[in-house]
Amino acid sequence: MAYPQQGQAPAVAAEGERRPIPAMPGAYPLIGNYFDFAEGMHEAMPKLVAKYGGIFSAKFPSGSKYSLPFPGPTVLLQDPKLLEEMYNRHDDFNKKHFKHGAMRKGAAGQGLFTTDDDEPIHDQASRILLPAFSMNGMKEYFGIISTCTDILMGVFDGKAKQGTPVDLHHVLSCYTLEIIGRVGFGMEFNAMHETNDLIKLLDEFCVVTVRLKSYPLKTTQAAAAITTGDLARMHKIQADLKKYLSKVIADKKGSIEAAKQCPVTGEAGKCPMKDMAERMLTVADPVTGEMLPDENVMAQVATFLVAGHDSTSTAITMLLYRLAQHPEVEEQVYQEVMSVVGNGPITWDALGKMTYCTQVVKESLRMYSPATGPQKVSPVDRATTLGPYEIPPGTVLIISTWGLHYNPEVYPEPFKFDPDRWSPQNAGKRSPYAWLPFSYGKRACIGMQLSLIEQKMCLAEMVRKFHLRIHESTRLVTTEPIFLNPQGIYVQVTPRSSLAPPTLRPALRMGHSNTDVGFKVEAAAELSGKKLQVLFGSNMGTCEDLADRILRRCEDMGLTCSKAPLDAACASDPVELPKGDDGLVLVITSTYNGQPPENARAFDSWLATPEAAEKFKGVRFAVFGCGNRQWAGTYMAFSQKVHSALEAMGGLNLAPFGTGDMDSGEAEFAFSRWEIAVCIAFMRSHHVPVPESIQDCLYPRMLEYNVFQLMGKRMKDIPLEYLQQLRMETQDRAKAKFLKGSFPVVKVECNRELVAAEGRSTRHIEVPLPEGVTYTAGDHLGVCAPNPPDVVIAYLDHLNIAHDAVVKVELEENVAMSMVPLDRLIGAFSILAWCFELQGVASRAQLRALSKLASKEEERNRLVAMSEWSEGGEGAVKDLYQEFVKDERRTLLEILKEFPSVEIGLGQLMGMLPSNKPRYYSISSSPQKLKSSVSVSVSVVSGKSPSGRLHLGMCSNYLKEYPRKLPTSVHPSYDMMLLAFVKDTGATFRLPKSPDTPVIMIGPGTGIAPMRGFIQDRVASGAKENVLFFGCRDDEDYIYREELESWQKDGVLELHVAFSRRPGTSKTYVQNLVEVQGAHMVDLVKRGAHIYVCGDASKMAPDVQRTFAKLVADAGLGEDYVDKMLEDGRYCQDVWAAQSM
């Protein structure tokens, strides 16, 4: 059964492939599996998912909270692949159970949260409210969030001065209520300083609800409610809540009628950014033209004031709770915040740059999602399928967030709090449907971005000002009145020292300018009369705001500008689109769950017609898409579709497809870059000179370090104790920055040559592991090493700096991108050796920066020409950079030598260089064989670049000669250091659990490294069916020969060796031998074999995959069988790009 690919229609299981959903065992008569869930989904599912997997059915007694009035079974679903299919089949699986629930009878009514998919009022309210959550809306609310966060910091500061612990959930409930009151309704509750009636009502509601939910069945709940008086209490709470909300609505109506000041901007008169309440009371549905009924306004107000604040307060409570238990994470957050803003204000742009804070928030939401089990129901009148499973009519699917987020198949060590799971590298390995704290698709939480901003802002400010630790009085109790409600958490708050932050703080070598990229274009005669038509697609208003922005820009350039929704292009009276040199069409659109926005649906259908093709043929165009990578399954789906369609119809693409990711916080910056590219391209297409100031906007802004050389002081003059302290601080910063779990390597246990050929070298190196550091076969060893000494010295010589010079480095702009120690005495050699990449090919941005430092006009003009991009085609500009720099692999130092009039200092050079990064090596051992050490197989890179420069692989050459000392011209006797760390590859490159499963391994050259570890593992477990295809040039390159042939002799390895340059043997590659063994390989695959490929990603790996695909297709397993193996984790690759000199 093939699961649907992202953006594709789901496949339906063939009749023979269908099977029933596995049932959870242990069901008792009448009560079923109720007692397995008695403590709540959040307690049960992390355990049950480990036992029963990603999908299983459970039985619940009629009248329990998990029992709904539908004929089918109740299914627990926590498998990302099945969830992807389910969410992409909205017509089959949707929300239709709330109309049967008790929540509808109170103030909640038909709110966004409590309406079903077949109730039109949901879509009507959603269309009205969505613009309040646009990017502009979030930016307008940001100031309010900052103000409320400042008030919260005052509360914590007061508790710190009193020495009393903070009741975390209570304080944060007041904080989030204050925010939603101000941004949603323009009301200041002053909840953090005064007793608030709504908080009291909600507390009473929680107490009564939890008490009643302690009874297992609705009938017993009803009886208890009557006998205990809780029914009367609940009626009074509901009546008081309606009264409170009615007053909120009445006050809001009064403020609108009196035209009081805008609650968002504080300005009098018309509100430019309507808040949620004003939209509900004054804006009609753009589709039906109807206003929301008063009773529905009441329901929406209840949704936002109650559910909106309650879920976020729970999320922040557990976020700070986790943080208080993990001081190492707290310190890393602190370092990031201080590096981005220091002691200055946290701005919208700055918050977007705090990527580690985002990782911490996401990991906390994984471990404690406030919503435990959104539900969908299958068609009640027919059976269907989900993946390979039969779904009976009316099946209730509980999307268990706690089961999903603790699924060990998705998250190894699921009970471990590890923000590094959310680094781009690690997160990219998982399905976008593996993290659903806000649900997904059409019914995803409308306030997700607002909640995430609140969480990040609170986290950043809290950690910047305080240390948090769990107080001894903490007794965590979790209840679930609506969302999870964590009570009993108390934290001790300690203000951070008022002293300056640690001196060894990070610094930036290249940064972005402000997201508001300011440039001014004067009107040009050549552009007079040219037309710009902007077509936008937007539900929330963000894309229309961006359309207005570029409209103003182009009006300044002298164009005649207009904008319209995308649907206007195919209306009965369509907008006219300029063709060719007459003008330009820009499309700015969002994607809504993979679908077009409301005002682009007709356009979407029309796009495939001959009329559309005729209309767009010959039109100059550019497309910018807005989206959110949180919804990676449908990210940019519609905007990319439009871009591809316009190209296919003969449109003339003027600029690259632009993408703005709302989740990154830098969507505006991305739009600014695209806007500049469009303006420059349009000017060039009409032969209008482009001002240099505008062209400069296309390049990253170089930051300049201030470097002070200490005259008369040399490296040997610095006490060894100081150097050792500096080394320890550097290691600590590395651990906090990107080398979590790193350790210094004092010595290596083995460092031997594997290759007998002259001029080639491959080393077998064994590195001891410190106590507590473990690994698994298939993991990587990360190594951070310095640049080759000769390369560093060549840079110093060019700068005319002594090799043993001592400097002090300062940087005013605190943005964390490098590991340069600031405000410390340090060797100039050490900075260039450890902090920057020195042998990379010079970039266009570097050439642009150098052009401004050239004193000779001829050199300056040549550098400018090489720095420019060609706007399509094979132009001379592209050839200059491509031929002189890229093809010749010239480094920045080579460019400096080629252009001697460029006068550059060390600080300017540092600002241009990219940061040094770790190198990764596949571990070539197994802990079954080598428990307290790891081995790596390192191909030593050395050779001539096309320009004639000697290129030395930075890490491989350092490892070859390790341990080593600083050059004597730098210091007479100081040892250089080496940092290493084990990189867990997770589930992407792991042996099958059963030793009986056959494995097929393909690893030419040093690609044999992980295979060697796998074989050691398999031999230790008694596995027999191990097949290895190894490739090398000749006998001299045949590494680990004795070991491999010994395993073959012992009958534990089937070995096939391909020689590509062996005298007297025809050229053979591993894929050729796989093809020769085709029948055997197909038999193993049919019996469930796992395939592992390691090595070159450019040619070997694709050729091997094509070979296997052809073999299994010819055997009748299907054209896409290898693709299915990839999805199922049976075809695993650990590949890398070949290194260029």
GROMACS .gro file of N, CA and C in nm, residues 494-562:
model
  207
  494THR      N    1   1.545   3.369   4.075
  494THR     CA    2   1.665   3.440   4.118
  494THR      C    3   1.709   3.535   4.007
  495PRO      N    4   1.715   3.666   4.034
  495PRO     CA    5   1.759   3.760   3.930
  495PRO      C    6   1.901   3.727   3.884
  496ARG      N    7   1.925   3.743   3.756
  496ARG     CA    8   2.060   3.725   3.705
  496ARG      C    9   2.148   3.840   3.753
  497SER      N   10   2.275   3.816   3.756
  497SER     CA   11   2.368   3.918   3.802
  497SER      C   12   2.357   4.043   3.716
  498SER      N   13   2.370   4.157   3.779
  498SER     CA   14   2.365   4.283   3.704
  498SER      C   15   2.496   4.310   3.633
  499LEU      N   16   2.595   4.222   3.656
  499LEU     CA   17   2.723   4.241   3.588
  499LEU      C   18   2.706   4.216   3.439
  500ALA      N   19   2.806   4.255   3.362
  500ALA     CA   20   2.801   4.236   3.217
  500ALA      C   21   2.793   4.087   3.185
  501PRO      N   22   2.739   4.051   3.072
  501PRO     CA   23   2.731   3.911   3.033
  501PRO      C   24   2.872   3.853   3.017
  502PRO      N   25   2.883   3.720   3.011
  502PRO     CA   26   3.014   3.657   3.000
  502PRO      C   27   3.095   3.716   2.886
  503THR      N   28   3.223   3.731   2.909
  503THR     CA   29   3.306   3.798   2.809
  503THR      C   30   3.319   3.715   2.683
  504LEU      N   31   3.311   3.583   2.695
  504LEU     CA   32   3.324   3.499   2.577
  504LEU      C   33   3.187   3.480   2.513
  505ARG      N   34   3.137   3.585   2.453
  505ARG     CA   35   3.004   3.579   2.393
  505ARG      C   36   3.017   3.568   2.243
  506PRO      N   37   2.918   3.519   2.174
  506PRO     CA   38   2.929   3.499   2.031
  506PRO      C   39   2.922   3.630   1.954
  507ALA      N   40   2.966   3.625   1.829
  507ALA     CA   41   2.967   3.745   1.747
  507ALA      C   42   2.933   3.709   1.605
  508LEU      N   43   2.898   3.806   1.528
  508LEU     CA   44   2.852   3.782   1.391
  508LEU      C   45   2.956   3.826   1.291
  509ARG      N   46   2.978   3.743   1.191
  509ARG     CA   47   3.072   3.784   1.088
  509ARG      C   48   2.996   3.833   0.964
  510MET      N   49   2.879   3.786   0.941
  510MET     CA   50   2.796   3.839   0.833
  510MET      C   51   2.654   3.845   0.884
  511GLY      N   52   2.585   3.956   0.862
  511GLY     CA   53   2.450   3.968   0.915
  511GLY      C   54   2.357   4.023   0.812
  512HIS      N   55   2.231   4.018   0.843
  512HIS     CA   56   2.130   4.079   0.757
  512HIS      C   57   2.103   4.220   0.806
  513SER      N   58   2.072   4.306   0.716
  513SER     CA   59   2.025   4.438   0.757
  513SER      C   60   1.882   4.423   0.805
  514ASN      N   61   1.824   4.533   0.849
  514ASN     CA   62   1.688   4.529   0.901
  514ASN      C   63   1.594   4.469   0.799
  515THR      N   64   1.485   4.408   0.843
  515THR     CA   65   1.391   4.350   0.747
  515THR      C   66   1.327   4.457   0.660
  516ASP      N   67   1.321   4.578   0.710
  516ASP     CA   68   1.269   4.688   0.629
  516ASP      C   69   1.383   4.741   0.543
  517VAL      N   70   1.409   4.672   0.432
  517VAL     CA   71   1.521   4.710   0.346
  517VAL      C   72   1.486   4.840   0.276
  518GLY      N   73   1.547   4.946   0.318
  518GLY     CA   74   1.511   5.077   0.264
  518GLY      C   75   1.588   5.110   0.139
  519PHE      N   76   1.517   5.133   0.029
  519PHE     CA   77   1.582   5.185  -0.090
  519PHE      C   78   1.482   5.270  -0.165
  520LYS      N   79   1.532   5.368  -0.232
  520LYS     CA   80   1.446   5.465  -0.301
  520LYS      C   81   1.482   5.463  -0.448
  521VAL      N   82   1.382   5.450  -0.534
  521VAL     CA   83   1.404   5.451  -0.678
  521VAL      C   84   1.334   5.572  -0.736
  522GLU      N   85   1.408   5.653  -0.805
  522GLU     CA   86   1.350   5.770  -0.869
  522GLU      C   87   1.278   5.726  -0.997
  523ALA      N   88   1.178   5.803  -1.035
  523ALA     CA   89   1.105   5.774  -1.158
  523ALA      C   90   1.199   5.784  -1.278
  524ALA      N   91   1.186   5.688  -1.370
  524ALA     CA   92   1.271   5.687  -1.489
  524ALA      C   93   1.184   5.705  -1.613
  525ALA      N   94   1.233   5.784  -1.707
  525ALA     CA   95   1.156   5.812  -1.829
  525ALA      C   96   1.126   5.684  -1.905
  526GLU      N   97   1.221   5.588  -1.903
  526GLU     CA   98   1.203   5.463  -1.977
  526GLU      C   99   1.087   5.380  -1.923
  527LEU      N  100   1.048   5.406  -1.796
  527LEU     CA  101   0.940   5.327  -1.735
  527LEU      C  102   0.806   5.398  -1.737
  528SER      N  103   0.805   5.520  -1.782
  528SER     CA  104   0.681   5.598  -1.785
  528SER      C  105   0.578   5.529  -1.875
  529GLY      N  106   0.458   5.511  -1.822
  529GLY     CA  107   0.351   5.447  -1.899
  529GLY      C  108   0.350   5.296  -1.890
  530LYS      N  109   0.454   5.237  -1.836
  530LYS     CA  110   0.454   5.092  -1.818
  530LYS      C  111   0.355   5.055  -1.707
  531LYS      N  112   0.294   4.938  -1.720
  531LYS     CA  113   0.188   4.900  -1.627
  531LYS      C  114   0.234   4.787  -1.534
  532LEU      N  115   0.194   4.799  -1.411
  532LEU     CA  116   0.214   4.691  -1.313
  532LEU      C  117   0.077   4.645  -1.266
  533GLN      N  118   0.051   4.516  -1.282
  533GLN     CA  119  -0.071   4.456  -1.228
  533GLN      C  120  -0.031   4.356  -1.121
  534VAL      N  121  -0.071   4.383  -0.997
  534VAL     CA  122  -0.045   4.290  -0.887
  534VAL      C  123  -0.170   4.209  -0.862
  535LEU      N  124  -0.156   4.078  -0.867
  535LEU     CA  125  -0.267   3.986  -0.836
  535LEU      C  126  -0.235   3.918  -0.703
  536PHE      N  127  -0.326   3.926  -0.608
  536PHE     CA  128  -0.299   3.869  -0.477
  536PHE      C  129  -0.405   3.766  -0.439
  537GLY      N  130  -0.361   3.668  -0.360
  537GLY     CA  131  -0.452   3.570  -0.302
  537GLY      C  132  -0.429   3.569  -0.153
  538SER      N  133  -0.533   3.597  -0.074
  538SER     CA  134  -0.510   3.613   0.069
  538SER      C  135  -0.637   3.587   0.149
  539ASN      N  136  -0.625   3.507   0.254
  539ASN     CA  137  -0.735   3.490   0.349
  539ASN      C  138  -0.720   3.584   0.467
  540MET      N  139  -0.596   3.606   0.509
  540MET     CA  140  -0.571   3.680   0.633
  540MET      C  141  -0.529   3.824   0.608
  541GLY      N  142  -0.508   3.861   0.484
  541GLY     CA  143  -0.472   3.999   0.455
  541GLY      C  144  -0.323   4.023   0.439
  542THR      N  145  -0.239   3.926   0.476
  542THR     CA  146  -0.095   3.947   0.469
  542THR      C  147  -0.049   3.972   0.325
  543CYS      N  148  -0.094   3.889   0.232
  543CYS     CA  149  -0.048   3.903   0.093
  543CYS      C  150  -0.101   4.032   0.030
  544GLU      N  151  -0.221   4.075   0.069
  544GLU     CA  152  -0.270   4.203   0.019
  544GLU      C  153  -0.186   4.318   0.074
  545ASP      N  154  -0.143   4.308   0.200
  545ASP     CA  155  -0.055   4.410   0.257
  545ASP      C  156   0.077   4.417   0.180
  546LEU      N  157   0.132   4.301   0.145
  546LEU     CA  158   0.256   4.298   0.069
  546LEU      C  159   0.235   4.354  -0.071
  547ALA      N  160   0.118   4.328  -0.129
  547ALA     CA  161   0.086   4.384  -0.260
  547ALA      C  162   0.084   4.536  -0.255
  548ASP      N  163   0.024   4.591  -0.149
  548ASP     CA  164   0.022   4.737  -0.134
  548ASP      C  165   0.164   4.793  -0.124
  549ARG      N  166   0.248   4.720  -0.056
  549ARG     CA  167   0.385   4.767  -0.035
  549ARG      C  168   0.462   4.779  -0.166
  550ILE      N  169   0.456   4.675  -0.249
  550ILE     CA  170   0.531   4.681  -0.374
  550ILE      C  171   0.463   4.775  -0.474
  551LEU      N  172   0.332   4.793  -0.457
  551LEU     CA  173   0.260   4.889  -0.542
  551LEU      C  174   0.316   5.030  -0.520
  552ARG      N  175   0.332   5.067  -0.394
  552ARG     CA  176   0.387   5.201  -0.363
  552ARG      C  177   0.528   5.216  -0.419
  553ARG      N  178   0.607   5.109  -0.407
  553ARG     CA  179   0.744   5.113  -0.458
  553ARG      C  180   0.747   5.138  -0.608
  554CYS      N  181   0.663   5.066  -0.680
  554CYS     CA  182   0.665   5.077  -0.826
  554CYS      C  183   0.602   5.207  -0.875
  555GLU      N  184   0.508   5.262  -0.799
  555GLU     CA  185   0.455   5.394  -0.834
  555GLU      C  186   0.565   5.498  -0.829
  556ASP      N  187   0.656   5.486  -0.732
  556ASP     CA  188   0.770   5.577  -0.724
  556ASP      C  189   0.862   5.564  -0.845
  557MET      N  190   0.862   5.447  -0.906
  557MET     CA  191   0.948   5.425  -1.023
  557MET      C  192   0.885   5.479  -1.151
  558GLY      N  193   0.759   5.527  -1.142
  558GLY     CA  194   0.693   5.584  -1.258
  558GLY      C  195   0.597   5.492  -1.328
  559LEU      N  196   0.570   5.374  -1.272
  559LEU     CA  197   0.478   5.281  -1.335
  559LEU      C  198   0.334   5.317  -1.302
  560THR      N  199   0.243   5.275  -1.388
  560THR     CA  200   0.100   5.286  -1.361
  560THR      C  201   0.057   5.156  -1.295
  561CYS      N  202   0.015   5.164  -1.170
  561CYS     CA  203  -0.001   5.042  -1.089
  561CYS      C  204  -0.146   5.017  -1.049
  562SER      N  205  -0.181   4.891  -1.039
  562SER     CA  206  -0.312   4.852  -0.987
  562SER      C  207  -0.300   4.713  -0.925
   0.00000   0.00000   0.00000
